[in-house]
Coordinates of C-alpha atoms in Angstrom, one line a residue:
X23 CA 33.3 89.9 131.3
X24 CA 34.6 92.1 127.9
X25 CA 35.2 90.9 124.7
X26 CA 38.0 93.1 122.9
X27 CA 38.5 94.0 119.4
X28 CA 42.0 95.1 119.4
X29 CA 41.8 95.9 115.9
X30 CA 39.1 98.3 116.4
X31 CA 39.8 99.6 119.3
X32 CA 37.3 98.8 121.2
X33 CA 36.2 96.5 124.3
X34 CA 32.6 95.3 124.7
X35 CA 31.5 95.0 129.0
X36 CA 29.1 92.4 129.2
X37 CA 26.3 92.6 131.7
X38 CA 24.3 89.5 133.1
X39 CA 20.7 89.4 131.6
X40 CA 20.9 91.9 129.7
X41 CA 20.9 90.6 126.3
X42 CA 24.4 90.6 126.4
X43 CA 25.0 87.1 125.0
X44 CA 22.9 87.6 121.3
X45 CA 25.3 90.9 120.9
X46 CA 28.7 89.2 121.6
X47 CA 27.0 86.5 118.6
X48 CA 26.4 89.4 116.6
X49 CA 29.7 90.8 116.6
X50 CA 31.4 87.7 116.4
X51 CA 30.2 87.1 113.0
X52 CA 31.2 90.6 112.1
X53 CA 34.1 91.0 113.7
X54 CA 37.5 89.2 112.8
X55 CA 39.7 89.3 116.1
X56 CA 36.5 89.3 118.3
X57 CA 37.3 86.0 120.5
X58 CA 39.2 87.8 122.9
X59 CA 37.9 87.7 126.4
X60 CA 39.2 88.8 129.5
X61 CA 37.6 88.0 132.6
X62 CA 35.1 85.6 134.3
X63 CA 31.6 85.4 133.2
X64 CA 30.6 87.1 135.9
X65 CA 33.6 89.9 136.2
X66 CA 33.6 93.1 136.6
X67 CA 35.5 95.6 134.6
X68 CA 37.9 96.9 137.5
X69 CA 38.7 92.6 137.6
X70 CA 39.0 92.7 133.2
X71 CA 41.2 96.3 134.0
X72 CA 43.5 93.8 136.3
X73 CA 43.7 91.4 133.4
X74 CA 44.7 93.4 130.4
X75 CA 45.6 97.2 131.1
X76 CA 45.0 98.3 127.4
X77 CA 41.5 98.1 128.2
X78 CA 42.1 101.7 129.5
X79 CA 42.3 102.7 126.2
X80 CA 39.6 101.5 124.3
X81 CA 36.6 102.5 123.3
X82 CA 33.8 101.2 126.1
X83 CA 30.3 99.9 125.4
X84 CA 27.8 98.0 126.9
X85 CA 23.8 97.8 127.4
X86 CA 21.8 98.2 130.7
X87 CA 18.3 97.3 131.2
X88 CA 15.5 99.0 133.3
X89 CA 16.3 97.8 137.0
X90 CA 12.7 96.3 137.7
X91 CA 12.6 94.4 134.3
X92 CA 16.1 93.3 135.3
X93 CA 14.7 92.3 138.8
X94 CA 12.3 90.0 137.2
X95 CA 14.5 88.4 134.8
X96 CA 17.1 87.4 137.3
X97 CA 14.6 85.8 140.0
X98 CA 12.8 83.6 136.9
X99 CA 16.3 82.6 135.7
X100 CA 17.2 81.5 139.0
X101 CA 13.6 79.8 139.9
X102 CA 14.1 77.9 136.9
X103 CA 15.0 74.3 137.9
X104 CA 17.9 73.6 135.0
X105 CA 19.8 77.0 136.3
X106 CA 21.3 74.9 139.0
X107 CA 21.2 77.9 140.9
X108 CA 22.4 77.9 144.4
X109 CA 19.5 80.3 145.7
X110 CA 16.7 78.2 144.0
X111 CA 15.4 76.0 147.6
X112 CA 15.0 79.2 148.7
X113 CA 12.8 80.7 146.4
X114 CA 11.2 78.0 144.4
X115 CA 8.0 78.2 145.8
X116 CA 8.2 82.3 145.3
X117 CA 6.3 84.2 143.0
X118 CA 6.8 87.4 141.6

């Protein structure tokens, strides 16, 4: 997913578990034309591209996370029940 700011130029690429979701609250709150979104939660940014062109041209931003801290964040947030998750019957009974 990416949030836009077309007033400042900008376009925010939103990666899953990556604290992604307490920076788009952030900048909500400090930014006036901020509830633009283009694409799926889950999107890429060649699918956001597809959606809205100007993208291109904006300023691009987002955060990463250290791939084995990502790892584990991703298998607890499926294994917990409430995810709904359709991989949790398989790894319910997993442990990291």
């Amino acid at each position: 997913m990416a949030v836009i700011s077309k007033s400042k130029g900008w376009c925010f690429i939103h990666i899953n578990r990556t604290g992604g979701t307490t920076v788009r609250h952030i900048l909500s709150k400090q930014v006036p034309d901020f509830n633009f979104i283009v694409g799926s939660e889950n999107g890429t940014i060649k699918e956001c591209v597809a959606l809205n062109s100007e993208i291109l041209d904006y300023y691009k931003f987002s955060f990463v996370r250290q791939p084995y801290d990502l790892l584990l964040s991703m298998f607890y947030n499926i294994k917990m029940p409430s995810s709904h998750h359709p991989d949790y019957k398989r790894i319910e009974t997993l442990d990291f």
